[in-house]
CSV table of C-alpha atoms and ligand atoms in Angstrom, one decimal:
chain,number,residue,atom,x,y,z
A,1,MET,CA,118.7,58.4,-87.5
A,2,SER,CA,117.1,61.2,-85.6
A,3,THR,CA,118.1,63.5,-82.8
A,4,THR,CA,116.9,63.0,-79.2
A,5,ALA,CA,114.3,65.8,-79.6
A,6,GLU,CA,113.0,64.4,-82.9
A,7,ALA,CA,112.7,60.9,-81.6
A,8,MET,CA,111.0,62.0,-78.4
A,9,ARG,CA,108.5,64.2,-80.4
A,10,SER,CA,107.5,61.3,-82.7
A,11,ALA,CA,107.1,58.9,-79.8
A,12,GLU,CA,105.0,61.5,-78.0
A,13,ALA,CA,102.8,61.9,-81.1
A,14,HIS,CA,102.4,58.3,-82.1
A,15,SER,CA,102.6,56.1,-79.0
A,16,ALA,CA,100.1,55.9,-76.2
A,17,HIS,CA,101.4,57.7,-73.2
A,18,ASN,CA,101.3,54.8,-70.8
A,19,TYR,CA,105.0,55.5,-69.9
A,20,HIS,CA,107.0,58.5,-68.9
A,21,PRO,CA,110.5,57.6,-70.0
A,22,LEU,CA,113.6,59.7,-69.1
A,23,PRO,CA,114.6,61.9,-72.0
A,24,VAL,CA,117.3,59.6,-73.4
A,25,VAL,CA,117.0,57.8,-76.8
A,26,VAL,CA,119.2,54.7,-76.8
A,27,ALA,CA,120.8,53.5,-80.0
A,28,SER,CA,123.1,50.8,-78.9
A,29,ALA,CA,124.3,49.0,-75.8
A,30,GLU,CA,127.0,46.7,-74.5
A,31,GLY,CA,127.5,45.2,-71.1
A,32,ALA,CA,126.4,47.8,-68.5
A,33,TRP,CA,126.6,50.7,-70.9
A,34,MET,CA,124.1,52.3,-73.3
A,35,THR,CA,124.9,54.8,-76.0
A,36,ASP,CA,122.3,57.4,-77.2
A,37,VAL,CA,121.5,58.7,-80.7
A,38,GLU,CA,123.9,61.5,-80.2
A,39,GLY,CA,126.8,59.3,-79.0
A,40,ARG,CA,126.5,60.0,-75.3
A,41,ARG,CA,127.2,57.0,-73.0
A,42,TYR,CA,125.2,56.1,-70.0
A,43,LEU,CA,125.8,53.5,-67.2
A,44,ASP,CA,122.7,51.3,-67.1
A,45,MET,CA,121.8,51.0,-63.4
A,46,LEU,CA,118.3,49.6,-64.0
A,47,ALA,CA,119.0,46.6,-66.3
A,48,GLY,CA,115.5,46.5,-67.7
A,49,TYR,CA,114.0,45.8,-64.2
A,50,SER,CA,116.3,42.7,-64.1
A,51,ALA,CA,115.6,41.5,-67.6
A,52,LEU,CA,119.2,42.4,-68.4
A,53,ASN,CA,120.9,40.6,-65.5
A,54,PHE,CA,123.6,39.3,-67.9
A,55,GLY,CA,124.1,42.7,-69.5
A,56,HIS,CA,123.5,44.1,-73.0
A,57,GLY,CA,124.7,42.1,-75.9
A,58,ASN,CA,126.0,39.3,-73.8
A,59,ARG,CA,128.3,37.2,-76.1
A,60,ARG,CA,127.1,33.8,-75.0
A,61,LEU,CA,123.4,34.8,-75.3
A,62,LEU,CA,123.8,36.5,-78.7
A,63,ASP,CA,125.7,33.4,-80.0
A,64,ALA,CA,123.0,31.1,-78.8
A,65,ALA,CA,120.3,33.3,-80.3
A,66,LYS,CA,122.1,33.7,-83.6
A,67,ALA,CA,122.7,30.0,-84.0
A,68,GLN,CA,119.0,29.3,-83.3
A,69,LEU,CA,117.8,32.1,-85.6
A,70,GLU,CA,119.4,30.2,-88.5
A,71,ARG,CA,117.8,26.8,-87.6
A,72,VAL,CA,114.2,27.3,-86.5
A,73,THR,CA,112.5,30.0,-84.5
A,74,LEU,CA,108.9,29.0,-84.2
A,75,THR,CA,106.8,25.9,-84.5
A,76,SER,CA,103.9,26.6,-82.2
A,77,ARG,CA,103.2,23.9,-79.7
A,78,ALA,CA,101.3,21.9,-82.3
A,79,PHE,CA,104.6,20.1,-83.0
A,80,HIS,CA,107.5,19.1,-80.8
A,81,HIS,CA,110.9,20.9,-81.5
A,82,ASP,CA,114.3,19.8,-80.5
A,83,ARG,CA,115.1,22.5,-77.8
A,84,PHE,CA,111.9,22.1,-75.9
A,85,ALA,CA,112.6,19.0,-73.8
A,86,ASP,CA,116.1,20.3,-72.8
A,87,PHE,CA,114.7,23.7,-71.8
A,88,CYS,CA,112.0,22.2,-69.6
A,89,THR,CA,114.4,19.5,-68.1
A,90,GLU,CA,117.1,22.1,-67.3
A,91,LEU,CA,114.8,24.7,-65.9
A,92,ALA,CA,113.0,22.2,-63.7
A,93,ALA,CA,116.4,21.0,-62.5
A,94,LEU,CA,117.5,24.6,-61.7
A,95,CYS,CA,114.4,25.0,-59.6
A,96,GLY,CA,114.5,21.5,-58.0
A,97,LYS,CA,111.1,20.8,-59.5
A,98,GLU,CA,109.6,18.3,-61.9
A,99,MET,CA,107.6,20.3,-64.5
A,100,VAL,CA,107.7,23.6,-66.5
A,101,LEU,CA,104.9,25.5,-68.2
A,102,PRO,CA,106.5,28.0,-70.5
A,103,MET,CA,104.9,31.4,-71.4
A,104,ASN,CA,106.3,34.7,-72.7
A,105,THR,CA,105.8,37.6,-70.5
A,106,GLY,CA,105.8,37.8,-66.7
A,107,ALA,CA,102.1,38.7,-66.6
A,108,GLU,CA,101.3,35.6,-68.6
A,109,ALA,CA,103.2,33.5,-66.1
A,110,VAL,CA,101.4,35.1,-63.2
A,111,GLU,CA,98.1,34.4,-65.0
A,112,THR,CA,99.2,30.8,-65.5
A,113,ALA,CA,100.0,30.5,-61.8
A,114,VAL,CA,96.6,31.9,-60.9
A,115,LYS,CA,94.9,29.4,-63.2
A,116,THR,CA,97.1,26.6,-61.9
A,117,ALA,CA,96.2,27.3,-58.3
A,118,ARG,CA,92.5,27.5,-59.0
A,119,LYS,CA,92.5,24.2,-61.1
A,120,TRP,CA,94.6,22.5,-58.4
A,121,GLY,CA,92.2,23.8,-55.7
A,122,TYR,CA,89.1,22.4,-57.5
A,123,GLU,CA,90.6,19.1,-58.8
A,124,VAL,CA,93.1,18.2,-56.0
A,125,LYS,CA,92.3,20.1,-52.8
A,126,GLY,CA,88.5,19.7,-53.3
A,127,VAL,CA,87.4,23.4,-53.0
A,128,PRO,CA,83.8,23.9,-54.3
A,129,ASP,CA,83.8,25.1,-57.9
A,130,GLY,CA,83.9,28.9,-58.2
A,131,GLN,CA,84.9,29.4,-54.5
A,132,ALA,CA,88.7,29.5,-54.8
A,133,LYS,CA,90.6,32.3,-53.0
A,134,ILE,CA,94.1,33.4,-53.5
A,135,VAL,CA,95.9,35.5,-50.8
A,136,VAL,CA,98.1,38.3,-52.1
A,137,ALA,CA,100.0,41.2,-50.4
A,138,SER,CA,99.4,44.9,-50.5
A,139,GLY,CA,101.9,46.9,-52.5
A,140,ASN,CA,102.3,43.9,-54.9
A,141,PHE,CA,103.3,44.1,-58.5
A,142,HIS,CA,102.5,41.0,-60.6
A,143,GLY,CA,101.8,42.5,-64.0
A,144,ARG,CA,99.1,44.4,-65.9
A,145,THR,CA,96.3,42.1,-67.1
A,146,THR,CA,92.7,42.8,-66.0
A,147,THR,CA,92.8,39.9,-63.5
A,148,ILE,CA,96.2,40.9,-62.1
A,149,VAL,CA,95.3,44.6,-61.6
A,150,SER,CA,92.1,43.4,-59.9
A,151,PHE,CA,94.3,42.6,-56.8
A,152,SER,CA,96.7,45.5,-57.1
A,153,THR,CA,96.6,48.2,-54.4
A,154,ASP,CA,98.1,50.8,-56.7
A,155,HIS,CA,95.5,53.2,-58.0
A,156,GLU,CA,97.4,54.1,-61.1
A,157,ALA,CA,97.6,50.4,-62.1
A,158,ARG,CA,94.0,49.6,-61.1
A,159,ASP,CA,91.5,52.5,-61.4
A,160,HIS,CA,89.0,52.4,-64.2
A,161,TYR,CA,89.8,48.9,-65.3
A,162,GLY,CA,86.9,47.2,-63.6
A,163,PRO,CA,84.8,45.2,-63.3
A,164,TYR,CA,87.5,43.3,-61.4
A,165,THR,CA,88.2,39.6,-61.1
A,166,PRO,CA,87.0,38.3,-57.7
A,167,GLY,CA,88.8,35.6,-55.7
A,168,PHE,CA,91.7,37.6,-54.2
A,169,GLU,CA,92.3,38.5,-50.5
A,170,ILE,CA,94.8,41.3,-49.9
A,171,VAL,CA,96.8,41.3,-46.7
A,172,PRO,CA,99.6,43.7,-45.5
A,173,TYR,CA,103.0,42.6,-46.9
A,174,GLY,CA,105.3,41.3,-44.2
A,175,ASP,CA,102.5,40.6,-41.7
A,176,LEU,CA,102.4,36.9,-41.1
A,177,THR,CA,99.5,37.0,-38.5
A,178,ALA,CA,97.3,38.8,-41.1
A,179,LEU,CA,98.3,36.3,-43.8
A,180,ALA,CA,97.5,33.3,-41.6
A,181,ALA,CA,94.2,34.8,-40.6
A,182,ALA,CA,93.2,35.3,-44.2
A,183,VAL,CA,93.6,31.6,-45.1
A,184,THR,CA,90.4,29.7,-45.1
A,185,ALA,CA,89.3,26.3,-46.3
A,186,ASN,CA,88.7,27.7,-49.8
A,187,THR,CA,92.2,29.3,-50.0
A,188,VAL,CA,94.1,27.6,-52.8
A,189,ALA,CA,97.3,29.7,-52.9
A,190,VAL,CA,99.4,32.5,-51.4
A,191,LEU,CA,101.0,34.6,-54.2
A,192,LEU,CA,103.9,36.8,-53.1
A,193,GLU,CA,107.1,38.5,-54.3
A,194,PRO,CA,109.9,37.4,-51.9
A,195,ILE,CA,111.1,41.0,-52.2
A,196,GLN,CA,108.7,43.6,-53.6
A,197,GLY,CA,110.4,45.3,-56.5
A,198,GLU,CA,108.0,48.0,-57.7
A,199,ALA,CA,107.0,48.8,-54.2
A,200,GLY,CA,110.6,50.1,-53.7
A,201,VAL,CA,112.7,47.0,-53.2
A,202,LEU,CA,110.9,46.0,-49.9
A,203,VAL,CA,112.5,43.2,-48.1
A,204,PRO,CA,110.0,41.5,-45.7
A,205,PRO,CA,110.9,41.0,-42.0
A,206,ALA,CA,113.3,38.1,-41.2
A,207,GLY,CA,111.3,34.9,-40.9
A,208,TYR,CA,108.3,36.0,-42.9
A,209,LEU,CA,108.9,33.8,-45.9
A,210,ARG,CA,109.6,30.8,-43.6
A,211,GLY,CA,106.4,31.6,-41.7
A,212,VAL,CA,104.4,31.8,-45.0
A,213,ARG,CA,105.9,28.4,-45.9
A,214,GLU,CA,104.8,26.9,-42.6
A,215,VAL,CA,101.3,28.3,-42.8
A,216,THR,CA,100.8,27.2,-46.4
A,217,ARG,CA,102.1,23.7,-45.7
A,218,GLU,CA,99.9,23.3,-42.7
A,219,ARG,CA,96.8,24.6,-44.4
A,220,ASN,CA,97.3,22.7,-47.7
A,221,VAL,CA,97.7,25.9,-49.7
A,222,LEU,CA,100.2,26.5,-52.5
A,223,PHE,CA,103.0,28.9,-51.9
A,224,MET,CA,103.6,30.7,-55.2
A,225,ALA,CA,106.7,32.9,-55.3
A,226,ASP,CA,106.7,35.5,-58.0
A,227,GLU,CA,110.5,35.6,-58.6
A,228,ILE,CA,110.2,37.4,-61.9
A,229,GLN,CA,112.3,40.3,-60.7
A,230,SER,CA,113.9,38.9,-57.6
A,231,GLY,CA,115.0,35.6,-59.1
A,232,LEU,CA,117.8,34.4,-61.4
A,233,GLY,CA,120.8,35.9,-59.6
A,234,ARG,CA,119.7,39.4,-58.7
A,235,THR,CA,119.9,39.0,-54.9
A,236,GLY,CA,123.0,36.9,-54.8
A,237,LYS,CA,121.0,33.6,-55.0
A,238,THR,CA,119.3,31.9,-57.8
A,239,PHE,CA,116.0,32.6,-56.0
A,240,ALA,CA,115.4,35.2,-53.4
A,241,CYS,CA,113.5,32.6,-51.3
A,242,GLU,CA,116.8,30.9,-50.7
A,243,HIS,CA,117.8,33.7,-48.3
A,244,GLU,CA,115.3,32.1,-45.9
A,245,GLU,CA,116.0,28.5,-47.1
A,246,VAL,CA,112.4,28.4,-48.3
A,247,VAL,CA,111.2,26.3,-51.2
A,248,PRO,CA,107.9,27.5,-52.6
A,249,ASP,CA,105.5,25.1,-54.3
A,250,VAL,CA,105.4,27.2,-57.4
A,251,TYR,CA,108.1,29.5,-58.9
A,252,VAL,CA,106.9,32.2,-61.3
A,253,LEU,CA,109.8,33.3,-63.5
A,254,GLY,CA,110.4,35.8,-66.3
A,255,LYS,CA,112.5,38.8,-67.1
A,256,ALA,CA,116.1,37.5,-66.9
A,257,LEU,CA,115.0,34.1,-68.2
A,258,GLY,CA,115.0,35.6,-71.7
A,259,GLY,CA,118.5,37.0,-71.3
A,260,GLY,CA,117.4,40.5,-72.4
A,261,VAL,CA,117.0,39.0,-75.9
A,262,VAL,CA,113.5,37.6,-76.0
A,263,PRO,CA,110.5,37.5,-73.6
A,264,VAL,CA,110.6,34.1,-71.8
A,265,SER,CA,108.6,33.3,-68.7
A,266,ALA,CA,107.5,30.1,-67.0
A,267,VAL,CA,105.7,28.5,-64.1
A,268,VAL,CA,107.7,25.7,-62.5
A,269,ALA,CA,106.3,23.2,-60.0
A,270,ASP,CA,106.0,19.5,-59.2
A,271,ARG,CA,103.8,17.1,-61.1
A,272,ASP,CA,101.1,17.1,-58.3
A,273,VAL,CA,100.6,20.8,-59.2
A,274,LEU,CA,101.3,21.3,-62.9
A,275,GLY,CA,99.9,17.9,-63.7
A,276,VAL,CA,96.4,19.4,-63.5
A,277,PHE,CA,96.6,20.6,-67.1
A,278,ARG,CA,95.4,18.5,-69.9
A,279,PRO,CA,95.7,19.3,-73.7
A,280,GLY,CA,93.7,22.3,-74.7
A,281,GLU,CA,93.2,23.7,-71.2
A,282,HIS,CA,95.8,26.4,-71.3
A,283,GLY,CA,98.5,27.5,-73.8
A,284,SER,CA,100.3,30.2,-75.8
A,285,THR,CA,101.3,30.3,-79.5
A,286,PHE,CA,104.8,31.7,-78.7
A,287,GLY,CA,105.3,30.0,-75.3
A,288,GLY,CA,108.3,27.7,-75.3
A,289,ASN,CA,109.3,28.5,-78.9
A,290,PRO,CA,112.7,27.3,-80.2
A,291,LEU,CA,114.4,30.7,-80.0
A,292,ALA,CA,113.1,31.4,-76.5
A,293,CYS,CA,114.2,27.9,-75.4
A,294,ALA,CA,117.7,28.3,-76.9
A,295,VAL,CA,118.3,31.6,-75.2
A,296,ALA,CA,116.8,30.4,-71.9
A,297,LEU,CA,119.0,27.3,-72.0
A,298,GLU,CA,122.0,29.5,-72.2
A,299,VAL,CA,120.7,31.6,-69.3
A,300,ILE,CA,120.2,28.4,-67.2
A,301,ALA,CA,123.7,27.2,-68.1
A,302,MET,CA,125.2,30.5,-67.0
A,303,LEU,CA,123.3,30.4,-63.7
A,304,ARG,CA,124.5,26.9,-63.1
A,305,THR,CA,128.1,28.2,-62.7
A,306,GLY,CA,127.1,30.3,-59.7
A,307,GLU,CA,129.4,33.1,-60.9
A,308,TYR,CA,126.6,35.6,-61.4
A,309,GLN,CA,125.1,34.9,-58.0
A,310,GLN,CA,128.6,35.4,-56.5
A,311,ARG,CA,129.1,38.7,-58.3
A,312,ALA,CA,125.7,39.9,-57.1
A,313,THR,CA,126.6,39.0,-53.6
A,314,GLU,CA,130.1,40.6,-53.6
A,315,LEU,CA,129.2,43.7,-55.6
A,316,GLY,CA,125.9,43.9,-53.7
A,317,ASP,CA,127.7,43.9,-50.3
A,318,HIS,CA,129.8,46.8,-51.7
A,319,LEU,CA,126.8,48.6,-53.1
A,320,HIS,CA,124.9,48.4,-49.8
A,321,ARG,CA,127.9,49.4,-47.7
A,322,GLU,CA,128.3,52.5,-49.8
A,323,LEU,CA,124.6,53.4,-49.9
A,324,ASN,CA,124.2,52.9,-46.2
A,325,LEU,CA,126.9,55.5,-45.6
A,326,LEU,CA,124.5,58.0,-47.2
A,327,VAL,CA,121.7,57.3,-44.8
A,328,GLY,CA,121.4,60.0,-42.2
A,329,GLY,CA,123.6,62.4,-44.3
A,330,GLY,CA,120.5,64.5,-45.0
A,331,ALA,CA,119.5,63.5,-48.6
A,332,VAL,CA,118.8,59.8,-48.0
A,333,THR,CA,116.3,58.5,-45.4
A,334,ALA,CA,116.5,54.8,-46.0
A,335,VAL,CA,118.2,52.1,-48.2
A,336,ARG,CA,116.7,48.6,-48.7
A,337,GLY,CA,117.5,45.6,-50.8
A,338,ARG,CA,119.6,42.5,-51.2
A,339,GLY,CA,122.4,41.7,-53.6
A,340,LEU,CA,122.8,44.0,-56.5
A,341,TRP,CA,119.4,45.5,-55.9
A,342,ALA,CA,118.5,48.6,-53.9
A,343,GLY,CA,115.7,51.0,-53.2
A,344,VAL,CA,117.0,54.4,-52.0
A,345,ASP,CA,114.5,56.8,-50.3
A,346,ILE,CA,115.2,60.5,-51.0
A,347,ALA,CA,114.5,62.9,-48.2
A,348,PRO,CA,111.8,65.6,-48.7
A,349,GLY,CA,113.4,68.8,-50.0
A,350,HIS,CA,116.2,67.0,-51.9
A,351,GLY,CA,114.2,66.4,-55.1
A,352,THR,CA,111.7,63.8,-56.2
A,353,GLY,CA,112.8,60.4,-57.4
A,354,ARG,CA,112.2,61.6,-60.9
A,355,GLU,CA,114.3,64.8,-60.4
A,356,ILE,CA,117.2,62.8,-59.0
A,357,SER,CA,116.9,60.3,-61.9
A,358,GLU,CA,117.0,63.2,-64.4
A,359,ARG,CA,120.1,64.7,-62.7
A,360,LEU,CA,121.8,61.4,-62.7
A,361,MET,CA,121.0,61.0,-66.4
A,362,GLU,CA,122.7,64.3,-67.1
A,363,LEU,CA,125.8,62.8,-65.4
A,364,GLY,CA,125.5,59.6,-67.5
A,365,VAL,CA,123.8,57.2,-65.1
A,366,LEU,CA,120.3,55.7,-65.8
A,367,VAL,CA,118.1,54.7,-62.9
A,368,LYS,CA,114.3,54.7,-62.3
A,369,ASP,CA,112.2,56.3,-59.7
A,370,THR,CA,109.3,54.6,-58.0
A,371,HIS,CA,106.5,55.9,-55.7
A,372,GLY,CA,107.6,59.5,-55.9
A,373,SER,CA,110.6,59.6,-53.6
A,374,THR,CA,112.4,56.3,-54.2
A,375,ILE,CA,115.1,55.4,-56.8
A,376,ARG,CA,115.8,51.9,-57.7
A,377,ILE,CA,119.3,50.7,-58.4
A,378,ALA,CA,119.7,47.3,-60.2
A,379,PRO,CA,122.7,47.3,-62.6
A,380,PRO,CA,123.4,44.3,-64.8
A,381,LEU,CA,125.2,41.6,-62.7
A,382,VAL,CA,128.2,41.9,-65.2
A,383,ILE,CA,128.9,45.5,-64.1
A,384,THR,CA,132.6,46.0,-63.1
A,385,LYS,CA,133.4,47.3,-59.6
A,386,GLU,CA,135.0,50.3,-61.2
A,387,ASP,CA,131.9,51.2,-63.1
A,388,LEU,CA,129.7,50.6,-60.0
A,389,ASP,CA,131.9,52.9,-58.0
A,390,TRP,CA,131.8,55.5,-60.8
A,391,GLY,CA,127.9,55.3,-60.8
A,392,LEU,CA,127.9,55.7,-57.0
A,393,ASP,CA,130.2,58.8,-57.3
A,394,GLN,CA,127.6,60.3,-59.6
A,395,LEU,CA,124.8,59.6,-57.1
A,396,ARG,CA,126.8,61.1,-54.3
A,397,SER,CA,127.4,64.3,-56.3
A,398,VAL,CA,123.7,64.6,-57.3
A,399,LEU,CA,122.7,64.2,-53.7
A,400,ALA,CA,125.3,66.6,-52.4
A,401,ALA,CA,124.2,69.2,-54.9
A,402,GLY,CA,120.5,68.7,-54.1
B,501,PLP,C1,107.9,42.7,-64.2
B,501,PLP,C2,107.2,41.9,-63.3
B,501,PLP,C3,106.0,41.2,-63.6
B,501,PLP,C4,105.4,41.4,-65.0
B,501,PLP,O1,106.2,41.0,-66.0
B,501,PLP,P1,105.9,41.5,-67.5
B,501,PLP,O2,106.9,40.7,-68.4
B,501,PLP,O3,106.2,43.0,-67.5
B,501,PLP,O4,104.5,41.1,-67.8
B,501,PLP,C5,105.4,40.4,-62.7
B,501,PLP,N1,105.9,40.3,-61.5
B,501,PLP,C6,107.0,40.9,-61.0
B,501,PLP,C7,107.5,40.7,-59.6
B,501,PLP,C8,107.7,41.8,-61.9
B,501,PLP,O5,108.7,42.4,-61.5
């Protein structure tokens, strides 16, 4: 046990400074609430960037994990285990697809999607070897590997990590004309977030995703939706693509799939796409392990009920109604988002996103800033309306004081 100051000092001394966390040291958590080492309570309005959609310490998920912990946790894919087939079958069914390729982190799933698209391009579409192109959007966030940062437009994420992986074409997010123009005979995929999270919860113009679907279908290009943050209930639907009744060729999933307990990610698609892999051509020691499958199976069962999507819709409507009342009041210039997910732009002179986040922390609310002047709000979907209203009260008082 150590105090906040001691814990922060040790972390500062012995961990790489690749993050700049808020000065709070969490010791325990339940539902939408976290408690720090000194007993102070905070409302979690970030939910681990949607990894905690079902809240902290969710009973169903903990029970599933505990039961599996006592049975078998890891086999590697050298052997079958008895949770694997169910996990793949259930996740494929949730997505309306035929096959699943499990990994662990989101970045690994995106890497897997990139490899899938290239292999599909060479072996199915007939693109000359080494010529495959993938179209991506500016402002994207797909993870942190060397290949993924190669097509990032964020200098902090990308600079000094070259040489970069070629084969990516960056077009402005939300611009269908530019996207269509970037597609050539060698384009194998379009990779997009249906709503850009890190960029500040950017919702593309209405009709954009449907347009991307039409262009990719006409040009024989895979539409790969990175639903790692937007998927699994956050926006009020199982997948954010559903808001435009769009079904991509490839779903890239992560974060909430592991229920906030273990990292679980996956690429989900039909056999004509994921069927390109043969033994030895791709893999992961931990991907699809028994513990991961057991937790994810419970996540899928919970999503099947539709209750979390409904909560996200109802509470999200309330959240956006309340946040929109702040726009034009001086401190807030814009609010974006869908479901229980919002990006709030703070007006110049009312504090940076970081300063607003720190003041909210002092009042017992945890959020995260992005791109200097935006704060992101994404509480666990299990948050009560009363707690959400309390969190909004704290936001209003911070903005009024600033
Ligand atoms: C978080 C995230 C990733 C990367 O996931 P990690 O588990 O952090 O590797 C990729 N894409 C999107 C849209 C994300 O939000």
